[in-house]
Short mmCIF file of C-alpha atoms and ligand atoms in Angstrom, two decimals:
data_model
loop_
_atom_site.label_atom_id
_atom_site.label_comp_id
_atom_site.label_asym_id
_atom_site.label_seq_id
_atom_site.Cartn_x
_atom_site.Cartn_y
_atom_site.Cartn_z
CA LYS A 1 -21.85 -126.03 157.61
CA LEU A 2 -22.30 -122.48 156.35
CA ARG A 3 -22.08 -119.91 159.12
CA GLY A 4 -25.15 -118.07 160.38
CA THR A 5 -24.81 -115.18 157.91
CA ALA A 6 -25.34 -117.64 155.03
CA LYS A 7 -22.45 -115.91 153.27
CA PRO A 8 -19.65 -118.42 152.85
CA LEU A 9 -16.29 -117.34 154.24
CA ILE A 10 -13.46 -118.15 151.85
CA GLY A 11 -9.79 -117.95 152.80
CA VAL A 12 -7.25 -117.22 150.07
CA LEU A 13 -3.63 -118.19 150.69
CA VAL A 14 -1.00 -116.65 148.42
CA PRO A 15 2.81 -116.77 148.65
CA SER A 16 3.18 -112.99 148.73
CA LEU A 17 0.94 -109.94 148.96
CA ARG A 18 3.67 -107.81 147.36
CA ASN A 19 3.79 -109.54 144.01
CA PRO A 20 1.39 -107.62 141.73
CA PHE A 21 0.27 -110.88 140.14
CA PHE A 22 -1.35 -111.83 143.43
CA ALA A 23 -2.70 -108.29 143.90
CA ASP A 24 -4.48 -108.66 140.53
CA LEU A 25 -5.72 -112.08 141.56
CA MET A 26 -7.11 -110.77 144.85
CA GLN A 27 -8.73 -107.82 143.12
CA SER A 28 -10.43 -110.17 140.70
CA MET A 29 -11.76 -112.33 143.54
CA GLU A 30 -12.93 -109.33 145.51
CA GLU A 31 -14.88 -107.97 142.54
CA HIS A 32 -16.27 -111.33 141.61
CA ALA A 33 -17.34 -112.07 145.21
CA ASN A 34 -19.75 -109.17 144.85
CA ASN A 35 -20.70 -109.24 148.53
CA GLN A 36 -22.07 -112.76 148.18
CA VAL A 37 -18.94 -114.28 149.67
CA GLU A 38 -16.62 -113.02 152.42
CA LEU A 39 -12.92 -113.23 151.69
CA ILE A 40 -9.84 -113.34 153.91
CA PHE A 41 -6.47 -113.02 152.19
CA GLN A 42 -3.34 -114.31 153.85
CA ALA A 43 0.29 -114.67 152.69
CA ALA A 44 1.87 -117.98 153.68
CA LYS A 45 5.60 -118.66 153.60
CA ASP A 46 6.68 -122.32 153.34
CA ALA A 47 7.64 -122.55 157.02
CA ASP A 48 4.33 -121.07 158.20
CA PHE A 49 2.08 -122.97 155.82
CA LYS A 50 0.58 -125.39 158.39
CA ALA A 51 0.03 -122.61 160.93
CA ASN A 52 -1.71 -120.49 158.28
CA ILE A 53 -4.06 -123.33 157.35
CA GLU A 54 -4.87 -124.03 161.00
CA ASN A 55 -5.45 -120.35 161.64
CA LEU A 56 -7.90 -120.04 158.75
CA VAL A 57 -9.78 -123.14 159.91
CA GLU A 58 -10.00 -121.67 163.42
CA ARG A 59 -11.40 -118.47 161.92
CA GLY A 60 -14.21 -120.60 160.50
CA VAL A 61 -13.55 -120.60 156.76
CA ASN A 62 -15.96 -122.70 154.70
CA GLY A 63 -13.63 -122.85 151.73
CA LEU A 64 -10.02 -122.20 150.80
CA VAL A 65 -8.28 -121.17 147.62
CA ILE A 66 -4.64 -122.14 147.94
CA ALA A 67 -2.66 -120.15 145.38
CA ARG A 68 0.70 -121.67 146.21
CA THR A 69 2.35 -125.05 146.65
CA VAL A 70 0.49 -127.20 149.19
CA GLU A 71 2.94 -128.48 151.77
CA ARG A 72 2.41 -132.12 152.85
CA ALA A 73 -0.56 -132.25 150.49
CA GLU A 74 -2.31 -135.45 151.65
CA GLU A 75 -2.08 -134.53 155.32
CA THR A 76 -3.30 -130.99 154.59
CA PHE A 77 -6.27 -132.08 152.46
CA THR A 78 -7.26 -134.72 155.03
CA PHE A 79 -7.18 -132.11 157.79
CA LEU A 80 -9.31 -129.71 155.72
CA LYS A 81 -11.77 -132.42 154.80
CA GLN A 82 -12.17 -133.36 158.46
CA HIS A 83 -13.13 -129.73 159.11
CA GLY A 84 -15.54 -129.65 156.16
CA VAL A 85 -13.48 -127.05 154.28
CA ALA A 86 -13.78 -127.02 150.46
CA VAL A 87 -10.45 -126.52 148.67
CA THR A 88 -9.39 -125.28 145.25
CA VAL A 89 -5.67 -125.32 144.50
CA LEU A 90 -4.70 -122.61 142.08
CA ASP A 91 -1.69 -122.59 139.73
CA GLN A 92 -0.08 -125.71 141.17
CA ALA A 93 -1.10 -129.10 139.80
CA ASN A 94 -1.19 -131.88 142.38
CA ASP A 95 -1.78 -135.54 141.86
CA THR A 96 -3.44 -136.42 145.17
CA GLY A 97 -6.94 -136.34 143.65
CA MET A 98 -8.12 -134.78 146.92
CA ALA A 99 -8.93 -131.22 145.81
CA ASP A 100 -10.19 -129.20 142.85
CA VAL A 101 -7.35 -127.78 140.80
CA LEU A 102 -7.20 -124.74 138.53
CA THR A 103 -4.07 -124.12 136.49
CA THR A 104 -3.01 -122.13 133.44
CA ASP A 105 -1.20 -123.48 130.42
CA ASP A 106 2.28 -122.60 131.62
CA TYR A 107 3.85 -124.99 129.12
CA HIS A 108 2.36 -123.07 126.21
CA GLY A 109 3.30 -119.75 127.86
CA GLY A 110 6.92 -120.93 127.97
CA GLN A 111 6.70 -122.03 124.34
CA LEU A 112 5.48 -118.56 123.31
CA VAL A 113 8.59 -117.02 124.87
CA GLY A 114 10.93 -119.55 123.22
CA GLU A 115 9.32 -119.04 119.84
CA PHE A 116 9.44 -115.24 120.17
CA LEU A 117 13.15 -115.16 121.05
CA VAL A 118 13.97 -117.54 118.20
CA ASN A 119 12.04 -115.36 115.75
CA GLN A 120 13.84 -112.28 117.05
CA GLY A 121 17.13 -113.87 116.04
CA HIS A 122 18.63 -114.59 119.48
CA GLN A 123 21.08 -117.46 119.80
CA SER A 124 22.22 -117.22 123.40
CA VAL A 125 19.87 -116.66 126.32
CA ALA A 126 19.96 -116.46 130.12
CA LEU A 127 17.06 -118.15 131.89
CA ILE A 128 16.44 -116.67 135.33
CA ILE A 129 14.86 -119.34 137.52
CA PRO A 130 13.44 -119.10 141.05
CA ASP A 131 15.47 -120.96 143.68
CA ILE A 132 12.35 -122.99 144.50
CA VAL A 133 10.94 -124.25 141.20
CA THR A 134 7.24 -124.86 141.71
CA ASN A 135 5.23 -127.17 139.54
CA ASN A 136 3.87 -124.40 137.31
CA MET A 137 7.29 -122.79 136.89
CA GLN A 138 8.71 -126.14 135.82
CA ARG A 139 6.04 -126.43 133.12
CA ARG A 140 6.93 -122.89 131.97
CA ILE A 141 10.62 -123.86 131.78
CA ASP A 142 9.83 -127.09 129.92
CA GLY A 143 7.70 -125.24 127.35
CA PHE A 144 10.44 -122.68 126.83
CA LYS A 145 13.11 -125.35 126.37
CA ASN A 146 10.90 -127.26 123.97
CA GLN A 147 11.14 -124.32 121.54
CA TRP A 148 14.51 -122.93 122.40
CA LEU A 149 16.46 -126.17 122.37
CA ALA A 150 14.81 -127.57 119.22
CA GLU A 151 18.03 -126.46 117.51
CA THR A 152 21.46 -125.92 119.00
CA ARG A 153 21.22 -122.69 120.91
CA GLN A 154 22.95 -121.57 124.07
CA LEU A 155 21.16 -121.47 127.39
CA PHE A 156 22.56 -120.33 130.74
CA GLU A 157 20.45 -120.93 133.85
CA ILE A 158 20.74 -118.65 136.88
CA LYS A 159 18.82 -119.28 140.09
CA THR A 160 17.64 -116.58 142.45
CA VAL A 161 14.89 -115.62 144.88
CA LEU A 162 11.55 -115.03 143.15
CA SER A 163 11.23 -111.27 143.72
CA LYS A 164 12.38 -107.90 142.38
CA HIS A 165 15.35 -108.13 144.75
CA GLY A 166 16.15 -111.58 143.37
CA GLY A 167 16.32 -110.11 139.87
CA LEU A 168 18.48 -107.22 141.08
CA ALA A 169 20.82 -109.61 142.90
CA VAL A 170 21.80 -111.54 139.76
CA SER A 171 22.42 -108.50 137.56
CA ALA A 172 26.24 -108.69 137.84
CA LYS A 173 26.17 -112.37 136.80
CA VAL A 174 23.90 -111.57 133.87
CA ALA A 175 26.15 -108.63 132.86
CA GLN A 176 29.08 -111.08 132.63
CA LEU A 177 27.02 -113.29 130.34
CA VAL A 178 26.22 -110.26 128.19
CA SER A 179 29.97 -109.66 127.71
CA SER A 180 30.31 -113.24 126.54
CA GLY A 181 27.54 -113.04 123.95
CA VAL A 182 24.16 -113.54 125.70
CA THR A 183 21.63 -111.23 124.03
CA ALA A 184 18.38 -111.98 125.90
CA ALA A 185 17.08 -113.03 129.31
CA PHE A 186 13.83 -114.80 130.06
CA THR A 187 12.85 -114.17 133.67
CA LEU A 188 10.12 -116.54 134.86
CA ASN A 189 7.96 -113.72 136.14
CA ASP A 190 7.64 -109.94 135.76
CA GLU A 191 9.02 -109.17 139.21
CA LEU A 192 12.33 -110.86 138.37
CA GLY A 193 12.39 -109.02 135.04
CA ILE A 194 11.77 -105.63 136.62
CA GLY A 195 14.48 -106.23 139.28
CA LEU A 196 16.97 -107.45 136.69
CA SER A 197 16.29 -104.53 134.39
CA ARG A 198 16.89 -102.06 137.22
CA GLY A 199 20.10 -103.85 138.33
CA LEU A 200 21.53 -103.96 134.82
CA ARG A 201 20.79 -100.34 134.12
CA ASN A 202 22.53 -99.43 137.40
CA ILE A 203 25.73 -101.00 136.04
CA GLY A 204 25.49 -99.53 132.56
CA VAL A 205 23.95 -102.43 130.61
CA LYS A 206 21.37 -101.00 128.22
CA ILE A 207 17.97 -102.64 127.80
CA PRO A 208 17.19 -103.70 125.07
CA THR A 209 20.29 -102.57 123.10
CA ASP A 210 22.71 -104.77 125.06
CA LEU A 211 20.18 -107.28 126.38
CA SER A 212 16.51 -108.02 125.70
CA ILE A 213 14.45 -108.95 128.78
CA ILE A 214 11.18 -110.81 128.69
CA GLY A 215 9.07 -111.46 131.79
CA TYR A 216 5.90 -113.45 132.48
CA ASP A 217 2.52 -112.50 134.02
CA ASN A 218 1.82 -109.10 132.40
CA THR A 219 1.16 -107.56 135.78
CA ASP A 220 -0.16 -104.07 136.10
CA TYR A 221 3.32 -102.60 136.51
CA SER A 222 4.95 -104.10 133.46
CA GLU A 223 3.71 -101.42 131.08
CA PHE A 224 4.64 -98.60 133.47
CA VAL A 225 8.28 -99.47 134.13
CA ASN A 226 11.01 -98.03 131.92
CA PRO A 227 11.61 -99.69 129.54
CA ALA A 228 8.14 -101.21 129.47
CA LEU A 229 8.43 -104.97 129.83
CA THR A 230 7.73 -107.53 127.11
CA THR A 231 5.83 -110.34 128.83
CA VAL A 232 3.17 -113.06 128.61
CA THR A 233 -0.37 -112.21 129.68
CA GLN A 234 -1.80 -114.61 132.21
CA PRO A 235 -5.59 -114.91 132.47
CA VAL A 236 -5.41 -113.59 136.03
CA TRP A 237 -8.85 -112.00 135.99
CA GLN A 238 -10.48 -115.19 134.82
CA LEU A 239 -8.32 -117.20 137.24
CA GLY A 240 -9.64 -115.34 140.27
CA GLN A 241 -13.23 -115.63 139.15
CA ARG A 242 -13.03 -119.28 138.26
CA ALA A 243 -11.26 -120.21 141.50
CA LEU A 244 -14.02 -118.60 143.49
CA ASP A 245 -16.68 -120.36 141.43
CA MET A 246 -14.97 -123.71 141.88
CA VAL A 247 -14.73 -123.41 145.64
CA THR A 248 -18.33 -122.21 146.03
CA ASP A 249 -19.57 -125.00 143.71
CA ARG A 250 -17.76 -127.51 145.91
CA LEU A 251 -19.54 -126.10 148.96
CA LYS A 252 -22.87 -126.66 147.24
CA HIS A 253 -21.96 -130.13 145.92
CA PRO A 254 -19.48 -131.67 148.34
CA SER A 255 -19.58 -135.14 146.80
CA MET A 256 -19.14 -134.32 143.12
CA PRO A 257 -15.93 -135.67 141.53
CA TYR A 258 -12.90 -133.40 141.89
CA GLN A 259 -12.34 -131.10 138.90
CA ALA A 260 -9.06 -130.17 137.22
CA GLU A 261 -9.29 -127.19 134.89
CA GLU A 262 -6.64 -125.44 132.82
CA LEU A 263 -7.00 -121.92 131.42
CA ALA A 264 -5.17 -120.80 128.28
CA VAL A 265 -2.52 -118.08 128.51
CA ILE A 266 -3.68 -115.02 126.64
CA ARG A 267 -0.76 -113.83 124.49
CA LEU A 268 2.75 -112.48 124.44
CA VAL A 269 2.81 -108.68 124.64
CA GLU A 270 5.78 -107.07 122.93
CA ARG A 271 6.95 -103.84 124.58
CA GLU A 272 10.22 -101.90 124.84
CA SER A 273 12.44 -104.32 126.75
CA THR A 274 13.11 -106.59 123.77
CA GLN A 275 14.48 -106.01 120.29
CA ALA A 276 15.06 -108.14 117.24
CA LEU A 277 18.67 -108.75 116.27
CA THR A 278 19.44 -107.60 112.75
O1 LIG B 301 4.62 -113.96 139.75
C1 LIG B 301 4.13 -114.99 140.49
C2 LIG B 301 4.05 -116.27 139.77
O2 LIG B 301 3.59 -117.22 140.66
C3 LIG B 301 3.10 -116.18 138.63
O3 LIG B 301 3.77 -116.34 137.43
C4 LIG B 301 2.04 -117.18 138.89
O4 LIG B 301 1.92 -118.12 137.89
C5 LIG B 301 2.36 -117.71 140.25
O5 LIG B 301 2.44 -119.09 140.35
#
């Protein structure tokens, strides 16, 4: 049921338009769409998820890329199927077998961070975790722990909101850990890392002399902040392109078996926010 223009209309739901990771993702989709596909981007908070989906269906989308956790997954996919909407879920694995899924190797990304901090000689680390741990974040945490906890090392977990403000908000707690011997923090995304770095510098903790900080995503901003953030590069460009391809393929071949694809993380990028312990 493609609309009269013959250009498919694809809705893209992300958790936040502010997070530069999603800005990069949207930019990638926009460029890849190359005027062959029309895109509508929308940010959906947990509480508004159903309303957002219904709204996009009312606006006549042919396909959806859902780049966030799918609330009440079976009900949602059934509703979308009834309306003939093709769906690709991005970043969040789901076991319903009712949609195409595109993820990245978060487990390996977490392992890269664990391995790096071990090789830099750290023994005691703070892990800054979002208050809502999504499926991909959990894989990141598991990969990290797989490396970090292979030998007896100290790990302190702190939960906060997944944003720059969330990182800022836990800086006093992290500063206390620094006084008791923590030498590095792994924040599960760049935004948390940037917020934490700002908060710690405000209270006199020096990065990386007193504490190394490592983020995740390698968003556009991470090399421009001061100190520039050490982080893990996600294949965000490829992610946007592939998600769009998957959803448009599904429109062309509605009955093909659902696909689950995983992209490799690119690499860890070492910048100024971390230092090896001598
Ligand atoms: O920064 C946003 C995070 O949410 C990213 O790490 C990405 O994986 C997304 O799920």
